[in-house]
PDB file of C-alpha atoms and ligand atoms in Angstrom:
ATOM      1  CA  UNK A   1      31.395  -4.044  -4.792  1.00  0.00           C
ATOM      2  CA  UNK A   2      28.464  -6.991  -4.552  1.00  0.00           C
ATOM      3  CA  UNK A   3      25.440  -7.279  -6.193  1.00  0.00           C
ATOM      4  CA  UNK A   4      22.350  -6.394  -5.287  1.00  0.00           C
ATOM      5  CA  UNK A   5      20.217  -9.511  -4.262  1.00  0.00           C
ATOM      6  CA  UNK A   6      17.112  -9.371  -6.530  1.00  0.00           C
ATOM      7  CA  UNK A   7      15.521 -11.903  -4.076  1.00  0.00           C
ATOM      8  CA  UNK A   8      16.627 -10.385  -0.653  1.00  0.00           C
ATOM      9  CA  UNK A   9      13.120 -10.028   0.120  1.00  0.00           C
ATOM     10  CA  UNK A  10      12.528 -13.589   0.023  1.00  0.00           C
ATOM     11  CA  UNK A  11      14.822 -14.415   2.893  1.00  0.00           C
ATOM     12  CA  UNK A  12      13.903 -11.519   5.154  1.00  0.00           C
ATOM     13  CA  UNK A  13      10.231 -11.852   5.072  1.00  0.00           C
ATOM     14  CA  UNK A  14      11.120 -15.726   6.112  1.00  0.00           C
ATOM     15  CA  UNK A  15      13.283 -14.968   8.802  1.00  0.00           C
ATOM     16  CA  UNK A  16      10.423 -12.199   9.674  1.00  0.00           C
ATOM     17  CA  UNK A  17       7.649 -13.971   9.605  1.00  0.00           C
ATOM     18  CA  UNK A  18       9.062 -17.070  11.346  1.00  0.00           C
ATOM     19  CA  UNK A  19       9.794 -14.349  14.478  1.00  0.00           C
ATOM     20  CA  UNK A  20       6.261 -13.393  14.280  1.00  0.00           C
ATOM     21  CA  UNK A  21       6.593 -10.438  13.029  1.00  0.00           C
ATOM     22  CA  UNK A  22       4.809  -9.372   9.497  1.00  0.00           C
ATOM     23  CA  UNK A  23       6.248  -5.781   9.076  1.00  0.00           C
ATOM     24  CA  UNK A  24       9.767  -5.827  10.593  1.00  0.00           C
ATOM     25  CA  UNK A  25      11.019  -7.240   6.932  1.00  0.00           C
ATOM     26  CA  UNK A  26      10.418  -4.165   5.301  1.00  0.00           C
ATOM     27  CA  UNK A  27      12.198  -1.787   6.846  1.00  0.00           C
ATOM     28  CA  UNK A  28      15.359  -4.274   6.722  1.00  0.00           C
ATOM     29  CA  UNK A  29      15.042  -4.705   3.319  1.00  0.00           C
ATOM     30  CA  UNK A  30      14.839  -1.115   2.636  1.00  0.00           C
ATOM     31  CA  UNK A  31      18.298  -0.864   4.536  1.00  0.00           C
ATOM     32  CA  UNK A  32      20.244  -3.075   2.489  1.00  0.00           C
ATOM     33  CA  UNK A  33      18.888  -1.571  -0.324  1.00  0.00           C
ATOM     34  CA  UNK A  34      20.186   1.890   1.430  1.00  0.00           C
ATOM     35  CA  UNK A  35      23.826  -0.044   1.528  1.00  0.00           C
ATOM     36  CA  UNK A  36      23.540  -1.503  -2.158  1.00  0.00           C
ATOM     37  CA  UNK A  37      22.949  -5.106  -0.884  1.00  0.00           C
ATOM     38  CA  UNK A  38      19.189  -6.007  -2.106  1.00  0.00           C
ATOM     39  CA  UNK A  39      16.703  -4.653  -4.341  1.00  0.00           C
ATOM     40  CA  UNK A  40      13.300  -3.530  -3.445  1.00  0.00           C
ATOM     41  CA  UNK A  41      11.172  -5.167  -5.905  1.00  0.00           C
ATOM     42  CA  UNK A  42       8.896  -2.887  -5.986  1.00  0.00           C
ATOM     43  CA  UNK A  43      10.383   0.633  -6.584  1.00  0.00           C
ATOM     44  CA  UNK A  44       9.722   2.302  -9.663  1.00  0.00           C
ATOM     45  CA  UNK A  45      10.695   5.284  -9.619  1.00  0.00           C
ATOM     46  CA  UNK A  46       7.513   6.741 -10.844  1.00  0.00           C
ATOM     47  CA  UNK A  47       3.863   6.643  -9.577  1.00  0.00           C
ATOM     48  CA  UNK A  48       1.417   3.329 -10.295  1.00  0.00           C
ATOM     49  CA  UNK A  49       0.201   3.468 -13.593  1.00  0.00           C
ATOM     50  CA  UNK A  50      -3.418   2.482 -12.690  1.00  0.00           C
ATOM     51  CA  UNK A  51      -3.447   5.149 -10.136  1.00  0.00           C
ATOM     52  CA  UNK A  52      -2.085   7.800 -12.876  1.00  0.00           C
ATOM     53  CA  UNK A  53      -5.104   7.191 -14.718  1.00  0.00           C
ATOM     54  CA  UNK A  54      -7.226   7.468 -11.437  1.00  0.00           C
ATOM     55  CA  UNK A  55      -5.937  10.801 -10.411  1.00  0.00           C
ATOM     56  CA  UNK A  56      -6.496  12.556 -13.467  1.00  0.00           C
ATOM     57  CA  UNK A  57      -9.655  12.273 -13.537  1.00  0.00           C
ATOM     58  CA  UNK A  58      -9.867  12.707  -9.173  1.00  0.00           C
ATOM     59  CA  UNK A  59      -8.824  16.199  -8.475  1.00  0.00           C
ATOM     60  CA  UNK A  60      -7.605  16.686  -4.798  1.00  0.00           C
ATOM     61  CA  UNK A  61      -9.194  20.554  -4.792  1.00  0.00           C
ATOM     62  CA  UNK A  62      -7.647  20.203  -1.064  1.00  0.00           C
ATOM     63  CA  UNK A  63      -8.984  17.774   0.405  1.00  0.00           C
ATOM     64  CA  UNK A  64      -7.254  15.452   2.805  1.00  0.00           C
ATOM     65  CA  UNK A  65      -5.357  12.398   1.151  1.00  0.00           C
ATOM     66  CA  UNK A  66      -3.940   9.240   2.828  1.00  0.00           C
ATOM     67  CA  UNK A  67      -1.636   6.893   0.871  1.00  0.00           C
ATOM     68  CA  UNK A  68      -1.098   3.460   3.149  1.00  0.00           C
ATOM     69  CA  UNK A  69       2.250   2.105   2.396  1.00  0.00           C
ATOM     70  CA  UNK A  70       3.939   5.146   0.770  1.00  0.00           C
ATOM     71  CA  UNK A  71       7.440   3.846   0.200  1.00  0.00           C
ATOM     72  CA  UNK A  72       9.266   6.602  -1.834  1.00  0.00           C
ATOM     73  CA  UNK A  73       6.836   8.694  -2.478  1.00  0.00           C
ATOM     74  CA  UNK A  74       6.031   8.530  -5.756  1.00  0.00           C
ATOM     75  CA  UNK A  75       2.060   7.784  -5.000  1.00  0.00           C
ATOM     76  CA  UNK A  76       2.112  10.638  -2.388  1.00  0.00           C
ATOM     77  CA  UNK A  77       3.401  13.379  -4.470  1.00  0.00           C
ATOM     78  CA  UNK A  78       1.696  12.142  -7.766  1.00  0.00           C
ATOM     79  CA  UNK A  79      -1.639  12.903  -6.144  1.00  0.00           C
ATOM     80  CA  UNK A  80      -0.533  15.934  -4.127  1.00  0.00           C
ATOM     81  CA  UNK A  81       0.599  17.182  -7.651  1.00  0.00           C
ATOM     82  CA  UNK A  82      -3.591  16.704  -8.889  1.00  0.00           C
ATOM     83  CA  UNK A  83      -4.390  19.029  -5.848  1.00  0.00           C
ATOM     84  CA  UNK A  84      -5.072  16.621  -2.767  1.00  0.00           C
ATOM     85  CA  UNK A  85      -3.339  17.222   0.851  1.00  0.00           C
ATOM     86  CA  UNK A  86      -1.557  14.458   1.276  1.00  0.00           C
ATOM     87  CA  UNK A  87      -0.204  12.102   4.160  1.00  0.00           C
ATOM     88  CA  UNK A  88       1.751   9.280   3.147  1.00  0.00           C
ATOM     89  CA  UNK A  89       2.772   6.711   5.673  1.00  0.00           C
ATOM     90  CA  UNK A  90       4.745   3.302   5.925  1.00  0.00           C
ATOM     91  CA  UNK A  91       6.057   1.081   8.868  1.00  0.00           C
ATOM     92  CA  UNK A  92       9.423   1.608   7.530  1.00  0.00           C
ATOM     93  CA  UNK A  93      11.240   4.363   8.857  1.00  0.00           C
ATOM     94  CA  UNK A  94      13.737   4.156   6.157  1.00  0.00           C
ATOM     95  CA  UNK A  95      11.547   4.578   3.371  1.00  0.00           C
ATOM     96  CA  UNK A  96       9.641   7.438   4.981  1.00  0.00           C
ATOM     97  CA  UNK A  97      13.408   8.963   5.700  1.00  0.00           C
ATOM     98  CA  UNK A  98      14.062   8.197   1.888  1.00  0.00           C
ATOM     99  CA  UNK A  99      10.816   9.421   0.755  1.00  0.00           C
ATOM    100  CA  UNK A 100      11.261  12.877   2.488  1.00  0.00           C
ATOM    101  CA  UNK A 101      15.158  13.249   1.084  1.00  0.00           C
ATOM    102  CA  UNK A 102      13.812  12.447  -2.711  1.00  0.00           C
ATOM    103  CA  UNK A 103      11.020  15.398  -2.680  1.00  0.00           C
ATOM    104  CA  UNK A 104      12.811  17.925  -0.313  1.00  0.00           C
ATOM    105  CA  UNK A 105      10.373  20.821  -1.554  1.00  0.00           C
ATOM    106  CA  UNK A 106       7.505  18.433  -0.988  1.00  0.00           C
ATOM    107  CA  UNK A 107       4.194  19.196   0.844  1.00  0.00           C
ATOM    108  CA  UNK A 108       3.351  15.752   1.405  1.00  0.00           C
ATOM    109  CA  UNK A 109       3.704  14.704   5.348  1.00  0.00           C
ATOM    110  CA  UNK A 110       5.933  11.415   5.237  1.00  0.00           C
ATOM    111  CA  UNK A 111       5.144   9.420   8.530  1.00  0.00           C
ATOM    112  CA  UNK A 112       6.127   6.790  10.079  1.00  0.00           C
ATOM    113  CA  UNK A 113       3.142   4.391  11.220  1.00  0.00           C
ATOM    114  CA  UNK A 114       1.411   1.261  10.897  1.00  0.00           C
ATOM    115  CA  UNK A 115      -1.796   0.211   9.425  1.00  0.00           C
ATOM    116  CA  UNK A 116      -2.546  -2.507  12.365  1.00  0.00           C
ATOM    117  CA  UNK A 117      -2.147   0.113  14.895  1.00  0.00           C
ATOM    118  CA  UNK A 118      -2.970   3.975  13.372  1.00  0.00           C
ATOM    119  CA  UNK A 119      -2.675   7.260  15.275  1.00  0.00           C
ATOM    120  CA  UNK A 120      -6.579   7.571  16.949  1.00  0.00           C
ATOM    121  CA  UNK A 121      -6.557  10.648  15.155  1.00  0.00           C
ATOM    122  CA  UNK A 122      -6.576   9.554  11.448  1.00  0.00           C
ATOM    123  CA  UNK A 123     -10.077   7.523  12.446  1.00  0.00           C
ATOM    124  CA  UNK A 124     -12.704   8.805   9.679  1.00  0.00           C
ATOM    125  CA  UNK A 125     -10.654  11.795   8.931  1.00  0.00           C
ATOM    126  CA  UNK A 126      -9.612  11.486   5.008  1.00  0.00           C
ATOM    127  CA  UNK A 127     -11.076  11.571   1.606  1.00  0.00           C
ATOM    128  CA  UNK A 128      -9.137   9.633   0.461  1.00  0.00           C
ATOM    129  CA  UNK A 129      -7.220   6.663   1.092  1.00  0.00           C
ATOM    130  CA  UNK A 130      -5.465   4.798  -1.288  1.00  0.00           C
ATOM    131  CA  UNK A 131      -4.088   1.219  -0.682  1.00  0.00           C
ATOM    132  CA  UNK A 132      -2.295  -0.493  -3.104  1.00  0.00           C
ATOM    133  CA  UNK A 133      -0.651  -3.856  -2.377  1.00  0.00           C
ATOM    134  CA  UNK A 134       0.429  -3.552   0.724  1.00  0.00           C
ATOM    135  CA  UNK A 135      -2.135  -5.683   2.581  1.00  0.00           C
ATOM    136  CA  UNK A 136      -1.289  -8.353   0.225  1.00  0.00           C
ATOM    137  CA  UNK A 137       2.283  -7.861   1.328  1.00  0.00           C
ATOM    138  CA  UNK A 138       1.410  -9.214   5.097  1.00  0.00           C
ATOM    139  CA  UNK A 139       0.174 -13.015   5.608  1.00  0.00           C
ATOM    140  CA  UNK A 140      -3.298 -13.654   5.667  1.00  0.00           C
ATOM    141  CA  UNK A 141      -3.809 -13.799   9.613  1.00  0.00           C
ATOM    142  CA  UNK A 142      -3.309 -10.052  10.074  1.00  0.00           C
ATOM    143  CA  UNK A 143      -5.764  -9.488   6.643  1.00  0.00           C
ATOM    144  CA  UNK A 144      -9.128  -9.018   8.538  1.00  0.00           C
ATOM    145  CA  UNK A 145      -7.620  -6.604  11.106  1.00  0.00           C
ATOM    146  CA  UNK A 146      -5.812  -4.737   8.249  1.00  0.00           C
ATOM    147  CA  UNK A 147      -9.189  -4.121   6.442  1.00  0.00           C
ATOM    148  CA  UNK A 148     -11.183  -3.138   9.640  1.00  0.00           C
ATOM    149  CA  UNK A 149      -8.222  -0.253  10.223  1.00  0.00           C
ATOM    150  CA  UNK A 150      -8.494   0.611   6.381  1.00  0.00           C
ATOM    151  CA  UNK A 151     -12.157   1.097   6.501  1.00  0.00           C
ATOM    152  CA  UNK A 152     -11.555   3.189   9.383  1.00  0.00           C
ATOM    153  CA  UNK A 153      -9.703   5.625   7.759  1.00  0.00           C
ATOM    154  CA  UNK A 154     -11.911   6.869   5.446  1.00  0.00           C
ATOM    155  CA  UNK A 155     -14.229  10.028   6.309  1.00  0.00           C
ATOM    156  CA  UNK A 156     -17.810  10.433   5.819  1.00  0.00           C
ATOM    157  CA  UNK A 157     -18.254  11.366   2.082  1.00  0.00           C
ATOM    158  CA  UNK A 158     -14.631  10.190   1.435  1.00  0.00           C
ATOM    159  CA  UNK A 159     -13.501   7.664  -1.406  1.00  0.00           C
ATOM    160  CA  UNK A 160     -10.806   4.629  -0.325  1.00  0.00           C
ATOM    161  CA  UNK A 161      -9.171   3.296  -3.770  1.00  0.00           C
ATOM    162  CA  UNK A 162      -7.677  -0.689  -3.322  1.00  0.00           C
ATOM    163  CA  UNK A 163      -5.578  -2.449  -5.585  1.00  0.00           C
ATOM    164  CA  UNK A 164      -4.227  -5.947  -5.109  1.00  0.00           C
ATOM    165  CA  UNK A 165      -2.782  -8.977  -7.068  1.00  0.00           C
ATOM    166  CA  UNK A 166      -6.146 -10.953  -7.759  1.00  0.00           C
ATOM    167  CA  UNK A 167      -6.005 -14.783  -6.710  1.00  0.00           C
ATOM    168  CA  UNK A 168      -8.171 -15.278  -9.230  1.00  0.00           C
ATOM    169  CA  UNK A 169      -5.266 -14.828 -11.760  1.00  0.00           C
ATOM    170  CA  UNK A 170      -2.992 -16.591  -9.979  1.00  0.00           C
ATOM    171  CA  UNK A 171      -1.877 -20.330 -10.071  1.00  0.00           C
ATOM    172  CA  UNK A 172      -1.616 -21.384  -6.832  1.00  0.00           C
ATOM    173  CA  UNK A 173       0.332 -24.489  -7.398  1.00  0.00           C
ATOM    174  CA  UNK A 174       3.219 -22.646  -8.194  1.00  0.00           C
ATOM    175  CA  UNK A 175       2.674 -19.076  -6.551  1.00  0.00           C
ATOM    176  CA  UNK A 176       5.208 -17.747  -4.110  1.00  0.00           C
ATOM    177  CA  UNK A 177       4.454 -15.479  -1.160  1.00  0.00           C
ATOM    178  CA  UNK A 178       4.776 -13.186   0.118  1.00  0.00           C
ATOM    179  CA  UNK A 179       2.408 -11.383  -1.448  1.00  0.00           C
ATOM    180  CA  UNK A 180      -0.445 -13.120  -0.834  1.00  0.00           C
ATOM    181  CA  UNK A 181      -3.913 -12.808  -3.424  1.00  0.00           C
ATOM    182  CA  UNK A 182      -6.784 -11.212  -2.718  1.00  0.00           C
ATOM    183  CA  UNK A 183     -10.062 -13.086  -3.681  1.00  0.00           C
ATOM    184  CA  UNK A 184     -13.120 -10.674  -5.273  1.00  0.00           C
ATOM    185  CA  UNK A 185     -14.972 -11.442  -1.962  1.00  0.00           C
ATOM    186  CA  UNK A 186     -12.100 -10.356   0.441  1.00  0.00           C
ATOM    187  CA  UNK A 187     -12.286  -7.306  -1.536  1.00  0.00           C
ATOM    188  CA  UNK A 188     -15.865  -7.203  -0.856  1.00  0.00           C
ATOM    189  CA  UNK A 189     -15.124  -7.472   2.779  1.00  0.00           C
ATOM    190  CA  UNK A 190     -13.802  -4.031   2.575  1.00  0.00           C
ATOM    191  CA  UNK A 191     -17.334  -2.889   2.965  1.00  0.00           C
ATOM    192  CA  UNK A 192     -17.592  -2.160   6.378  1.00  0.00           C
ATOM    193  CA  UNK A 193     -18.609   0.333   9.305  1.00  0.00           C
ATOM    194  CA  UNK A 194     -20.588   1.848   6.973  1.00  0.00           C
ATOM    195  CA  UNK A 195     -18.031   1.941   3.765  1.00  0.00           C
ATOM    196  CA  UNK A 196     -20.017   0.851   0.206  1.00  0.00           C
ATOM    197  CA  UNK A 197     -18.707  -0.287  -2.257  1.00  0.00           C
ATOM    198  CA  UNK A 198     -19.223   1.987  -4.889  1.00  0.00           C
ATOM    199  CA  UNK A 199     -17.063  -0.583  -8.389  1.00  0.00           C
ATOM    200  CA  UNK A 200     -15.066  -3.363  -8.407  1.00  0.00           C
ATOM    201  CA  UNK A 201     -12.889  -4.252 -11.410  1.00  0.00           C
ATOM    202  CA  UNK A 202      -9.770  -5.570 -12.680  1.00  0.00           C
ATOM    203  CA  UNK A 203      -6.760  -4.284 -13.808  1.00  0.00           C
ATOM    204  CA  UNK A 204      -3.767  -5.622 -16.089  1.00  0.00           C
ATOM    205  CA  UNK A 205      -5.932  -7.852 -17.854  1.00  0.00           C
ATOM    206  CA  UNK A 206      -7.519  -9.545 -14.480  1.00  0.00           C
ATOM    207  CA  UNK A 207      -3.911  -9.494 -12.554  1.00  0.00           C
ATOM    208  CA  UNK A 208      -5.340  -7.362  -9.831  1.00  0.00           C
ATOM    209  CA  UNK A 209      -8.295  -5.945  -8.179  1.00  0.00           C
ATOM    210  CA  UNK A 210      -9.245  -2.350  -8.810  1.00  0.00           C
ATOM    211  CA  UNK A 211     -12.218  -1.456  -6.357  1.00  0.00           C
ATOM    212  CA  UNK A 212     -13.317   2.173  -5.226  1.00  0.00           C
ATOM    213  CA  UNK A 213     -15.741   2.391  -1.529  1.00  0.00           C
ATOM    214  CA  UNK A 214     -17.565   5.201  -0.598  1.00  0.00           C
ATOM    215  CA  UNK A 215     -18.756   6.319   2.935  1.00  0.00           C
TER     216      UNK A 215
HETATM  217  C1  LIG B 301       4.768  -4.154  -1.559  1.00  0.00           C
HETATM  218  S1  LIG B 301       5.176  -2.526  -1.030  1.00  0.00           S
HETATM  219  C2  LIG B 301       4.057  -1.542  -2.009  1.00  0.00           C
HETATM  220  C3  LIG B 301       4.456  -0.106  -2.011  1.00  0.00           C
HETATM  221  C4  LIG B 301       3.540   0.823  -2.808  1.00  0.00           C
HETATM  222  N1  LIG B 301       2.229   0.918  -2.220  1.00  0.00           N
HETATM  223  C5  LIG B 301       3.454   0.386  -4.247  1.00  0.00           C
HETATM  224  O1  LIG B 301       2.365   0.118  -4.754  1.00  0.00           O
HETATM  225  O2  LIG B 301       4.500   0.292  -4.882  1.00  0.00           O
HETATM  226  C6  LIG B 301       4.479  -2.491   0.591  1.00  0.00           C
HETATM  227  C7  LIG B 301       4.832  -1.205   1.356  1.00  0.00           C
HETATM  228  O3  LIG B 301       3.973  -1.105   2.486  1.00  0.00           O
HETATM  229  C8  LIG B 301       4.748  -0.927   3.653  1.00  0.00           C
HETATM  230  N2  LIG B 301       3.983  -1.629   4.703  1.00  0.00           N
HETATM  231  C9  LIG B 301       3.853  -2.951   4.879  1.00  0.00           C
HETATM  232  N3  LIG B 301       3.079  -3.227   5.931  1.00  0.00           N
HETATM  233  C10 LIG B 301       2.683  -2.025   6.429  1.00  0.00           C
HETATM  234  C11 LIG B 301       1.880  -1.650   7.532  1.00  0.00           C
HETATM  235  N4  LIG B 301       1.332  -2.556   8.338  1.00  0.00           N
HETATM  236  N5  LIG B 301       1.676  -0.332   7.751  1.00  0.00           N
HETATM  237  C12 LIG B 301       2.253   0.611   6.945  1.00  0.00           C
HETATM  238  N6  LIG B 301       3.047   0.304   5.899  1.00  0.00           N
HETATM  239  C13 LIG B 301       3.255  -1.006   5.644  1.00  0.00           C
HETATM  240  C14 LIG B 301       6.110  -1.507   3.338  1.00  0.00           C
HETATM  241  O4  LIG B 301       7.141  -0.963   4.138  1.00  0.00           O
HETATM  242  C15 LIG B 301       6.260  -1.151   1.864  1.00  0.00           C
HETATM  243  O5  LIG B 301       6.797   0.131   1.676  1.00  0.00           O
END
C-alpha cells in the first residue's frame, strides 16, 4: 500500500490553476485522499479552535447558519450543536458526500455549491456566515468577486465571522501558495453593500485575521 502524499495539494492546485480553474483542485484532492493517495492538509477531525471559542459564547437559538467551505463537517455541526440551523456548503462534491456519511444523524444540510456563483436564493438570507480560509485558498484574481458574494450572504441584522492567514505575519520571500494572505485592508474590504464592520483582530499570536461584520 503507498503513502499518502503530504504535499499532493501542491501539484494539483498547479496543474489546476494553470487550466484556469481555481476550485477544480479540491475536489481531486479530496478523492485521492478518498483512495489513500494524498492528505488533505487541512482536516482535523474536530472543529476550528478559534471558532470553538466563538460559538460558545454565539448561541444559534435557531437562526439560520451558513458555513462557506464546509469540508467534513466539523464547523457545520459544531455550531448546529450551540443551537444555529445550519447549511454547510463546498465546491467539492466529495467532501460534502463525506461530510454527510461522517454525521449520518445530522441536521446540518451538506450542499454542494460555489461561493463565485451561489444559489439566488441564499442572497441576504443568513445570520450567520462563517468563512474561514477558504478565500485565501483561491488566487488573488477571483478575491474581490469572492468577497462581493460573501457580503451577499449575510441577512439584515445577521453577523458574517472571517478568518484568514494574515500577510502581515507572513514572509513573503519564502511563502508558498496556495493559500494566499490576506492584508488588514482586504479584510476591511469586506465591508460592503451595506455590511459594517463591527472588530477586527488577530488570532494565533497575529497568524491570522479574526474580523466579525454586521448588517
Ligand atoms: C483550505 S480548506 C478550509 C476548510 C475549512 N473551512 C477549514 O477551516 O478547515 C478550503 C475548503 O473550501 C472549499 N472551497 C474552495 N473554494 C470554494 C468555493 N469557491 N466555494 C465553496 N467551497 C470552496 C474547498 O473544497 C475546501 O473544502
Amino acid at each position: 500500500m503507498s503513502t499518502p502524499d503530504p504535499i499532493a495539494d501542491r501539484a494539483l492546485s498547479r496543474a489546476s490553476l494553470a487550466d484556469g480553474n481555481p476550485t477544480g483542485w479540491f475536489d481531486q484532492l479530496y478523492t485521492a485522499a478518498e483512495r489513500g493517495e494524498a492528505v488533505v492538509p487541512w482536516t482535523r477531525g474536530k472543529p476550528q479552535a478559534d471558532l470553538v471559542t466563538w460559538a460558545a459564547e454565539h448561541p444559534g437559538e435557531g437562526r439560520r447558519a451558513l458555513v462557506v467551505g464546509s469540508a467534513l463537517g466539523d464547523d457545520p455541526e459544531l455550531l448546529s450543536a450551540a443551537g444555529w440551523a445550519v447549511t454547510g456548503f463546498d465546491v467539492a462534491p466529495t467532501a460534502v458526500k463525506a461530510a454527510r456519511a461522517r454525521f449520518p444523524e445530522s441536521t446540518v444540510d451538506y450542499v454542494v455549491a460555489d461561493l463565485l456563483k451561489p444559489p439566488g436564493e441564499w442572497h441576504h438570507a443568513f445570520d450567520l456566515v462563517v468563512e474561514i480560509m477558504n478565500i485565501q485558498a483561491m488566487p488573488c484574481d477571483f478575491r474581490p468577486a469572492a468577497l462581493t458574494s460573501l457580503a451577499g450572504l449575510v441577512a439584515p441584522g445577521g453577523t458574517l465571522v472571517v478568518s484568514e492567514v494574515a500577510e502581515e505575519s507572513t514572509d513573503v520571500e519564502t511563502w508558498v501558495s496556495p493559500p494566499w494572505p490576506f492584508s488588514r485592508a482586504e479584510i476591511e474590504s469586506i465591508a460592503q453593500d451595506g455590511l459594517r464592520l463591527a472588530d477586527l483582530g488577530t488570532v494565533r499570536d497575529g497568524a491570522r485575521h479574526w474580523a466579525t461584520f454586521t448588517r
